[in-house]
């Protein structure tokens, strides 16, 4: 069977080149006589892999020297608790913009640890837009201000960042990290689960400004303390060794491609193809406000649930898999992360055109 085009929201496709390299190195990595999976994380060979991975990540994302990179586990979802445990310790307050389910989960978890304010929400219209932010509504002495930069389920993204002054901006970048250049200095901290744009599930990456480390509350579990991981080079315990190795291969692929400027260009081409088709179609339509459209996740509907189901089924039979939309939106969603080739989107659009013709 030929490889399918996987439009899943995550885990998602990996570049074929990365999979081939991993396959070639499966039985023996370099001259080590073993696979990466079997290596001691304390070995010289493995230390070289994790060091190179961090070096390439810093290079690709232009991460300044005063930010730590942490390779953790527990998914982006664990960060919803780790962030307040580590950061919510001066005023005990934090601000949140509710733009979807993940943003809401971050808010709900933080409520266990302090005073949480909702600055704005787009829940009134099923999170189909990014709300306007009124700086007068920001909490002046908040310990942090949290946003979900790209809303995986609803297909919206921030185009302008809130100016939070001296309050550290914390962003969930799980579904958009490395999709385009990013000015890391605008953030106190960013975090992302790896399984959308970086590698396999099991690795969570945190980039945090050094001055925000070291103030965890007393009750913070050791494994949830950023300082512990920073002081131990992400090796306090066994890190997700193989996922970090694959992330290194993905970074090498990204650099070979031309880095984030080039990645952005490719991603914009893919998104433009799909949105342009949706905007002229008489059968399909996008579900979010145009100005807030995501570059990575494209939800769309026909307006007829029976037809939606037929589309998803027929598409899968043609090798376009995981197009079913999230249950709260219905319809379809095409996640077109970094590793989705332009050709995959071209073929999907051709299939959609044909489906529309046949089902008029
Ligand atoms: C996928 C996703 C999550 C959840 O990630 P896990 O690694 O499964 O915990 C959180 N936030 C966003 C924006 C996501 O896309």
PDB file of N, CA and C in Angstrom, residues 160-243:
ATOM      1  N   UNK A 160      -1.684  38.880  15.852  1.00  0.00           N
ATOM      2  CA  UNK A 160      -0.996  39.913  16.638  1.00  0.00           C
ATOM      3  C   UNK A 160      -0.927  39.435  18.077  1.00  0.00           C
ATOM      4  N   UNK A 161       0.233  39.635  18.688  1.00  0.00           N
ATOM      5  CA  UNK A 161       0.380  39.217  20.076  1.00  0.00           C
ATOM      6  C   UNK A 161      -0.039  40.338  21.007  1.00  0.00           C
ATOM      7  N   UNK A 162      -0.656  39.994  22.159  1.00  0.00           N
ATOM      8  CA  UNK A 162      -0.993  41.042  23.124  1.00  0.00           C
ATOM      9  C   UNK A 162       0.277  41.662  23.710  1.00  0.00           C
ATOM     10  N   UNK A 163       0.247  42.974  23.938  1.00  0.00           N
ATOM     11  CA  UNK A 163       1.378  43.635  24.590  1.00  0.00           C
ATOM     12  C   UNK A 163       1.137  43.571  26.090  1.00  0.00           C
ATOM     13  N   UNK A 164       1.813  42.645  26.745  1.00  0.00           N
ATOM     14  CA  UNK A 164       1.563  42.419  28.172  1.00  0.00           C
ATOM     15  C   UNK A 164       2.573  43.144  29.056  1.00  0.00           C
ATOM     16  N   UNK A 165       3.385  44.023  28.463  1.00  0.00           N
ATOM     17  CA  UNK A 165       4.354  44.796  29.245  1.00  0.00           C
ATOM     18  C   UNK A 165       5.325  43.888  29.968  1.00  0.00           C
ATOM     19  N   UNK A 166       5.415  44.058  31.297  1.00  0.00           N
ATOM     20  CA  UNK A 166       6.386  43.261  32.049  1.00  0.00           C
ATOM     21  C   UNK A 166       5.815  41.906  32.479  1.00  0.00           C
ATOM     22  N   UNK A 167       4.532  41.680  32.190  1.00  0.00           N
ATOM     23  CA  UNK A 167       3.935  40.377  32.538  1.00  0.00           C
ATOM     24  C   UNK A 167       4.366  39.348  31.490  1.00  0.00           C
ATOM     25  N   UNK A 168       4.986  38.240  31.926  1.00  0.00           N
ATOM     26  CA  UNK A 168       5.474  37.262  30.939  1.00  0.00           C
ATOM     27  C   UNK A 168       4.324  36.636  30.135  1.00  0.00           C
ATOM     28  N   UNK A 169       4.493  36.662  28.816  1.00  0.00           N
ATOM     29  CA  UNK A 169       3.527  36.027  27.926  1.00  0.00           C
ATOM     30  C   UNK A 169       3.918  34.554  27.787  1.00  0.00           C
ATOM     31  N   UNK A 170       2.963  33.668  28.066  1.00  0.00           N
ATOM     32  CA  UNK A 170       3.201  32.222  27.980  1.00  0.00           C
ATOM     33  C   UNK A 170       2.295  31.663  26.888  1.00  0.00           C
ATOM     34  N   UNK A 171       2.865  30.924  25.947  1.00  0.00           N
ATOM     35  CA  UNK A 171       2.047  30.458  24.825  1.00  0.00           C
ATOM     36  C   UNK A 171       2.185  28.966  24.561  1.00  0.00           C
ATOM     37  N   UNK A 172       1.030  28.355  24.330  1.00  0.00           N
ATOM     38  CA  UNK A 172       0.955  26.966  23.887  1.00  0.00           C
ATOM     39  C   UNK A 172       1.130  26.969  22.366  1.00  0.00           C
ATOM     40  N   UNK A 173       2.241  26.406  21.897  1.00  0.00           N
ATOM     41  CA  UNK A 173       2.526  26.380  20.457  1.00  0.00           C
ATOM     42  C   UNK A 173       2.470  24.968  19.885  1.00  0.00           C
ATOM     43  N   UNK A 174       1.752  24.097  20.586  1.00  0.00           N
ATOM     44  CA  UNK A 174       1.766  22.671  20.211  1.00  0.00           C
ATOM     45  C   UNK A 174       1.518  22.427  18.732  1.00  0.00           C
ATOM     46  N   UNK A 175       0.572  23.175  18.146  1.00  0.00           N
ATOM     47  CA  UNK A 175       0.183  22.859  16.770  1.00  0.00           C
ATOM     48  C   UNK A 175       0.727  23.854  15.739  1.00  0.00           C
ATOM     49  N   UNK A 176       1.697  24.697  16.150  1.00  0.00           N
ATOM     50  CA  UNK A 176       2.250  25.617  15.143  1.00  0.00           C
ATOM     51  C   UNK A 176       3.740  25.866  15.291  1.00  0.00           C
ATOM     52  N   UNK A 177       4.374  25.277  16.305  1.00  0.00           N
ATOM     53  CA  UNK A 177       5.800  25.531  16.498  1.00  0.00           C
ATOM     54  C   UNK A 177       6.575  25.102  15.253  1.00  0.00           C
ATOM     55  N   UNK A 178       7.557  25.901  14.872  1.00  0.00           N
ATOM     56  CA  UNK A 178       8.429  25.634  13.715  1.00  0.00           C
ATOM     57  C   UNK A 178       7.696  25.675  12.365  1.00  0.00           C
ATOM     58  N   UNK A 179       6.484  26.244  12.335  1.00  0.00           N
ATOM     59  CA  UNK A 179       5.762  26.358  11.059  1.00  0.00           C
ATOM     60  C   UNK A 179       6.127  27.649  10.340  1.00  0.00           C
ATOM     61  N   UNK A 180       6.734  28.586  11.079  1.00  0.00           N
ATOM     62  CA  UNK A 180       7.131  29.895  10.548  1.00  0.00           C
ATOM     63  C   UNK A 180       8.099  30.517  11.550  1.00  0.00           C
ATOM     64  N   UNK A 181       8.812  31.573  11.158  1.00  0.00           N
ATOM     65  CA  UNK A 181       9.716  32.209  12.125  1.00  0.00           C
ATOM     66  C   UNK A 181       8.929  32.767  13.318  1.00  0.00           C
ATOM     67  N   UNK A 182       9.577  32.829  14.470  1.00  0.00           N
ATOM     68  CA  UNK A 182       8.909  33.309  15.680  1.00  0.00           C
ATOM     69  C   UNK A 182       9.914  34.145  16.474  1.00  0.00           C
ATOM     70  N   UNK A 183       9.463  35.289  16.981  1.00  0.00           N
ATOM     71  CA  UNK A 183      10.328  36.110  17.824  1.00  0.00           C
ATOM     72  C   UNK A 183      10.186  35.649  19.276  1.00  0.00           C
ATOM     73  N   UNK A 184      11.103  34.776  19.685  1.00  0.00           N
ATOM     74  CA  UNK A 184      11.027  34.162  21.015  1.00  0.00           C
ATOM     75  C   UNK A 184      11.090  35.215  22.127  1.00  0.00           C
ATOM     76  N   UNK A 185      11.759  36.330  21.863  1.00  0.00           N
ATOM     77  CA  UNK A 185      11.933  37.343  22.917  1.00  0.00           C
ATOM     78  C   UNK A 185      10.606  37.986  23.338  1.00  0.00           C
ATOM     79  N   UNK A 186       9.563  37.799  22.544  1.00  0.00           N
ATOM     80  CA  UNK A 186       8.248  38.343  22.915  1.00  0.00           C
ATOM     81  C   UNK A 186       7.579  37.516  24.015  1.00  0.00           C
ATOM     82  N   UNK A 187       8.158  36.351  24.315  1.00  0.00           N
ATOM     83  CA  UNK A 187       7.530  35.426  25.251  1.00  0.00           C
ATOM     84  C   UNK A 187       8.403  35.207  26.488  1.00  0.00           C
ATOM     85  N   UNK A 188       7.723  34.958  27.627  1.00  0.00           N
ATOM     86  CA  UNK A 188       8.442  34.499  28.808  1.00  0.00           C
ATOM     87  C   UNK A 188       8.719  33.018  28.649  1.00  0.00           C
ATOM     88  N   UNK A 189       7.735  32.356  28.061  1.00  0.00           N
ATOM     89  CA  UNK A 189       7.849  30.905  27.891  1.00  0.00           C
ATOM     90  C   UNK A 189       6.961  30.432  26.754  1.00  0.00           C
ATOM     91  N   UNK A 190       7.445  29.457  25.990  1.00  0.00           N
ATOM     92  CA  UNK A 190       6.610  28.766  25.009  1.00  0.00           C
ATOM     93  C   UNK A 190       6.745  27.267  25.252  1.00  0.00           C
ATOM     94  N   UNK A 191       5.723  26.533  24.861  1.00  0.00           N
ATOM     95  CA  UNK A 191       5.789  25.079  25.049  1.00  0.00           C
ATOM     96  C   UNK A 191       4.979  24.381  23.968  1.00  0.00           C
ATOM     97  N   UNK A 192       5.314  23.122  23.728  1.00  0.00           N
ATOM     98  CA  UNK A 192       4.626  22.358  22.689  1.00  0.00           C
ATOM     99  C   UNK A 192       4.850  20.867  22.867  1.00  0.00           C
ATOM    100  N   UNK A 193       3.804  20.101  22.662  1.00  0.00           N
ATOM    101  CA  UNK A 193       3.955  18.649  22.525  1.00  0.00           C
ATOM    102  C   UNK A 193       4.582  18.404  21.161  1.00  0.00           C
ATOM    103  N   UNK A 194       5.387  17.353  21.036  1.00  0.00           N
ATOM    104  CA  UNK A 194       6.152  17.159  19.798  1.00  0.00           C
ATOM    105  C   UNK A 194       5.345  16.588  18.644  1.00  0.00           C
ATOM    106  N   UNK A 195       4.219  15.960  18.947  1.00  0.00           N
ATOM    107  CA  UNK A 195       3.586  15.063  17.954  1.00  0.00           C
ATOM    108  C   UNK A 195       2.879  15.736  16.786  1.00  0.00           C
ATOM    109  N   UNK A 196       2.949  17.075  16.703  1.00  0.00           N
ATOM    110  CA  UNK A 196       2.347  17.741  15.552  1.00  0.00           C
ATOM    111  C   UNK A 196       3.411  18.233  14.562  1.00  0.00           C
ATOM    112  N   UNK A 197       4.385  18.965  15.036  1.00  0.00           N
ATOM    113  CA  UNK A 197       5.371  19.525  14.104  1.00  0.00           C
ATOM    114  C   UNK A 197       6.821  19.148  14.401  1.00  0.00           C
ATOM    115  N   UNK A 198       7.061  18.371  15.455  1.00  0.00           N
ATOM    116  CA  UNK A 198       8.455  18.142  15.844  1.00  0.00           C
ATOM    117  C   UNK A 198       8.904  16.686  15.807  1.00  0.00           C
ATOM    118  N   UNK A 199       7.990  15.758  16.019  1.00  0.00           N
ATOM    119  CA  UNK A 199       8.428  14.362  16.086  1.00  0.00           C
ATOM    120  C   UNK A 199       7.351  13.469  16.644  1.00  0.00           C
ATOM    121  N   UNK A 200       7.741  12.351  17.228  1.00  0.00           N
ATOM    122  CA  UNK A 200       6.723  11.441  17.773  1.00  0.00           C
ATOM    123  C   UNK A 200       6.196  11.926  19.127  1.00  0.00           C
ATOM    124  N   UNK A 201       5.049  11.414  19.522  1.00  0.00           N
ATOM    125  CA  UNK A 201       4.496  11.711  20.839  1.00  0.00           C
ATOM    126  C   UNK A 201       5.460  11.223  21.918  1.00  0.00           C
ATOM    127  N   UNK A 202       5.415  11.862  23.075  1.00  0.00           N
ATOM    128  CA  UNK A 202       6.257  11.430  24.183  1.00  0.00           C
ATOM    129  C   UNK A 202       7.253  12.500  24.597  1.00  0.00           C
ATOM    130  N   UNK A 203       7.493  13.451  23.692  1.00  0.00           N
ATOM    131  CA  UNK A 203       8.407  14.560  23.997  1.00  0.00           C
ATOM    132  C   UNK A 203       7.605  15.856  24.084  1.00  0.00           C
ATOM    133  N   UNK A 204       7.888  16.638  25.103  1.00  0.00           N
ATOM    134  CA  UNK A 204       7.298  17.974  25.235  1.00  0.00           C
ATOM    135  C   UNK A 204       8.448  18.958  25.365  1.00  0.00           C
ATOM    136  N   UNK A 205       8.420  20.007  24.561  1.00  0.00           N
ATOM    137  CA  UNK A 205       9.526  20.959  24.574  1.00  0.00           C
ATOM    138  C   UNK A 205       9.086  22.264  25.231  1.00  0.00           C
ATOM    139  N   UNK A 206       9.906  22.749  26.164  1.00  0.00           N
ATOM    140  CA  UNK A 206       9.656  24.023  26.840  1.00  0.00           C
ATOM    141  C   UNK A 206      10.835  24.951  26.568  1.00  0.00           C
ATOM    142  N   UNK A 207      10.540  26.190  26.206  1.00  0.00           N
ATOM    143  CA  UNK A 207      11.576  27.218  26.058  1.00  0.00           C
ATOM    144  C   UNK A 207      11.199  28.311  27.049  1.00  0.00           C
ATOM    145  N   UNK A 208      12.053  28.537  28.031  1.00  0.00           N
ATOM    146  CA  UNK A 208      11.677  29.451  29.125  1.00  0.00           C
ATOM    147  C   UNK A 208      12.810  30.410  29.460  1.00  0.00           C
ATOM    148  N   UNK A 209      12.443  31.668  29.674  1.00  0.00           N
ATOM    149  CA  UNK A 209      13.432  32.695  30.037  1.00  0.00           C
ATOM    150  C   UNK A 209      14.003  32.362  31.408  1.00  0.00           C
ATOM    151  N   UNK A 210      15.307  32.503  31.550  1.00  0.00           N
ATOM    152  CA  UNK A 210      15.985  32.038  32.769  1.00  0.00           C
ATOM    153  C   UNK A 210      15.452  32.649  34.060  1.00  0.00           C
ATOM    154  N   UNK A 211      15.066  33.942  33.994  1.00  0.00           N
ATOM    155  CA  UNK A 211      14.619  34.588  35.240  1.00  0.00           C
ATOM    156  C   UNK A 211      13.278  34.033  35.734  1.00  0.00           C
ATOM    157  N   UNK A 212      12.595  33.261  34.913  1.00  0.00           N
ATOM    158  CA  UNK A 212      11.312  32.686  35.341  1.00  0.00           C
ATOM    159  C   UNK A 212      11.492  31.313  35.999  1.00  0.00           C
ATOM    160  N   UNK A 213      12.735  30.860  36.012  1.00  0.00           N
ATOM    161  CA  UNK A 213      13.035  29.552  36.610  1.00  0.00           C
ATOM    162  C   UNK A 213      13.522  29.765  38.042  1.00  0.00           C
ATOM    163  N   UNK A 214      13.144  28.845  38.927  1.00  0.00           N
ATOM    164  CA  UNK A 214      13.712  28.892  40.277  1.00  0.00           C
ATOM    165  C   UNK A 214      12.789  29.478  41.332  1.00  0.00           C
ATOM    166  N   UNK A 215      11.538  29.711  40.945  1.00  0.00           N
ATOM    167  CA  UNK A 215      10.591  30.252  41.937  1.00  0.00           C
ATOM    168  C   UNK A 215       9.396  29.332  42.142  1.00  0.00           C
ATOM    169  N   UNK A 216       9.583  28.028  41.909  1.00  0.00           N
ATOM    170  CA  UNK A 216       8.451  27.098  42.056  1.00  0.00           C
ATOM    171  C   UNK A 216       7.971  27.091  43.501  1.00  0.00           C
ATOM    172  N   UNK A 217       6.676  26.869  43.668  1.00  0.00           N
ATOM    173  CA  UNK A 217       6.180  26.816  45.042  1.00  0.00           C
ATOM    174  C   UNK A 217       6.682  25.544  45.738  1.00  0.00           C
ATOM    175  N   UNK A 218       6.723  25.607  47.086  1.00  0.00           N
ATOM    176  CA  UNK A 218       7.237  24.511  47.929  1.00  0.00           C
ATOM    177  C   UNK A 218       6.640  23.155  47.571  1.00  0.00           C
ATOM    178  N   UNK A 219       5.333  23.170  47.321  1.00  0.00           N
ATOM    179  CA  UNK A 219       4.629  21.899  47.116  1.00  0.00           C
ATOM    180  C   UNK A 219       4.810  21.337  45.706  1.00  0.00           C
ATOM    181  N   UNK A 220       5.543  22.049  44.867  1.00  0.00           N
ATOM    182  CA  UNK A 220       5.700  21.611  43.470  1.00  0.00           C
ATOM    183  C   UNK A 220       6.414  20.253  43.424  1.00  0.00           C
ATOM    184  N   UNK A 221       5.820  19.251  42.782  1.00  0.00           N
ATOM    185  CA  UNK A 221       6.528  17.955  42.663  1.00  0.00           C
ATOM    186  C   UNK A 221       7.880  18.145  41.969  1.00  0.00           C
ATOM    187  N   UNK A 222       8.867  17.390  42.406  1.00  0.00           N
ATOM    188  CA  UNK A 222      10.212  17.510  41.848  1.00  0.00           C
ATOM    189  C   UNK A 222      10.206  17.433  40.322  1.00  0.00           C
ATOM    190  N   UNK A 223       9.471  16.469  39.796  1.00  0.00           N
ATOM    191  CA  UNK A 223       9.447  16.264  38.348  1.00  0.00           C
ATOM    192  C   UNK A 223       8.721  17.387  37.604  1.00  0.00           C
ATOM    193  N   UNK A 224       7.998  18.237  38.343  1.00  0.00           N
ATOM    194  CA  UNK A 224       7.272  19.341  37.708  1.00  0.00           C
ATOM    195  C   UNK A 224       8.028  20.667  37.834  1.00  0.00           C
ATOM    196  N   UNK A 225       9.211  20.601  38.438  1.00  0.00           N
ATOM    197  CA  UNK A 225       9.964  21.823  38.700  1.00  0.00           C
ATOM    198  C   UNK A 225      10.934  22.117  37.541  1.00  0.00           C
ATOM    199  N   UNK A 226      10.733  23.238  36.859  1.00  0.00           N
ATOM    200  CA  UNK A 226      11.599  23.576  35.711  1.00  0.00           C
ATOM    201  C   UNK A 226      13.069  23.639  36.121  1.00  0.00           C
ATOM    202  N   UNK A 227      13.319  24.121  37.345  1.00  0.00           N
ATOM    203  CA  UNK A 227      14.708  24.265  37.787  1.00  0.00           C
ATOM    204  C   UNK A 227      15.441  22.928  37.800  1.00  0.00           C
ATOM    205  N   UNK A 228      14.742  21.897  38.276  1.00  0.00           N
ATOM    206  CA  UNK A 228      15.340  20.551  38.334  1.00  0.00           C
ATOM    207  C   UNK A 228      15.796  20.125  36.936  1.00  0.00           C
ATOM    208  N   UNK A 229      14.911  20.345  35.951  1.00  0.00           N
ATOM    209  CA  UNK A 229      15.224  19.914  34.587  1.00  0.00           C
ATOM    210  C   UNK A 229      16.303  20.800  33.953  1.00  0.00           C
ATOM    211  N   UNK A 230      16.244  22.094  34.261  1.00  0.00           N
ATOM    212  CA  UNK A 230      17.249  23.016  33.720  1.00  0.00           C
ATOM    213  C   UNK A 230      18.630  22.687  34.300  1.00  0.00           C
ATOM    214  N   UNK A 231      18.680  22.455  35.622  1.00  0.00           N
ATOM    215  CA  UNK A 231      19.962  22.169  36.285  1.00  0.00           C
ATOM    216  C   UNK A 231      20.570  20.853  35.822  1.00  0.00           C
ATOM    217  N   UNK A 232      19.720  19.941  35.336  1.00  0.00           N
ATOM    218  CA  UNK A 232      20.205  18.618  34.965  1.00  0.00           C
ATOM    219  C   UNK A 232      20.236  18.384  33.451  1.00  0.00           C
ATOM    220  N   UNK A 233      20.159  19.475  32.688  1.00  0.00           N
ATOM    221  CA  UNK A 233      20.225  19.339  31.231  1.00  0.00           C
ATOM    222  C   UNK A 233      19.181  18.377  30.681  1.00  0.00           C
ATOM    223  N   UNK A 234      17.970  18.442  31.220  1.00  0.00           N
ATOM    224  CA  UNK A 234      16.860  17.553  30.835  1.00  0.00           C
ATOM    225  C   UNK A 234      17.182  16.074  31.077  1.00  0.00           C
ATOM    226  N   UNK A 235      18.115  15.834  32.001  1.00  0.00           N
ATOM    227  CA  UNK A 235      18.505  14.448  32.307  1.00  0.00           C
ATOM    228  C   UNK A 235      18.372  14.140  33.802  1.00  0.00           C
ATOM    229  N   UNK A 236      17.417  14.799  34.470  1.00  0.00           N
ATOM    230  CA  UNK A 236      17.196  14.475  35.891  1.00  0.00           C
ATOM    231  C   UNK A 236      16.786  13.017  35.997  1.00  0.00           C
ATOM    232  N   UNK A 237      15.896  12.633  35.072  1.00  0.00           N
ATOM    233  CA  UNK A 237      15.569  11.209  34.935  1.00  0.00           C
ATOM    234  C   UNK A 237      15.752  10.857  33.458  1.00  0.00           C
ATOM    235  N   UNK A 238      15.291   9.696  33.048  1.00  0.00           N
ATOM    236  CA  UNK A 238      15.459   9.291  31.651  1.00  0.00           C
ATOM    237  C   UNK A 238      14.570  10.141  30.752  1.00  0.00           C
ATOM    238  N   UNK A 239      15.160  10.871  29.831  1.00  0.00           N
ATOM    239  CA  UNK A 239      14.320  11.652  28.904  1.00  0.00           C
ATOM    240  C   UNK A 239      13.758  10.729  27.815  1.00  0.00           C
ATOM    241  N   UNK A 240      12.793  11.213  27.023  1.00  0.00           N
ATOM    242  CA  UNK A 240      12.249  10.394  25.933  1.00  0.00           C
ATOM    243  C   UNK A 240      13.282  10.321  24.810  1.00  0.00           C
ATOM    244  N   UNK A 241      14.248   9.409  24.976  1.00  0.00           N
ATOM    245  CA  UNK A 241      15.465   9.413  24.167  1.00  0.00           C
ATOM    246  C   UNK A 241      15.208   9.285  22.666  1.00  0.00           C
ATOM    247  N   UNK A 242      14.334   8.349  22.286  1.00  0.00           N
ATOM    248  CA  UNK A 242      14.130   8.131  20.851  1.00  0.00           C
ATOM    249  C   UNK A 242      13.389   9.305  20.214  1.00  0.00           C
ATOM    250  N   UNK A 243      12.415   9.852  20.928  1.00  0.00           N
ATOM    251  CA  UNK A 243      11.648  10.995  20.393  1.00  0.00           C
ATOM    252  C   UNK A 243      12.574  12.198  20.176  1.00  0.00           C
TER     253      UNK A 243
END
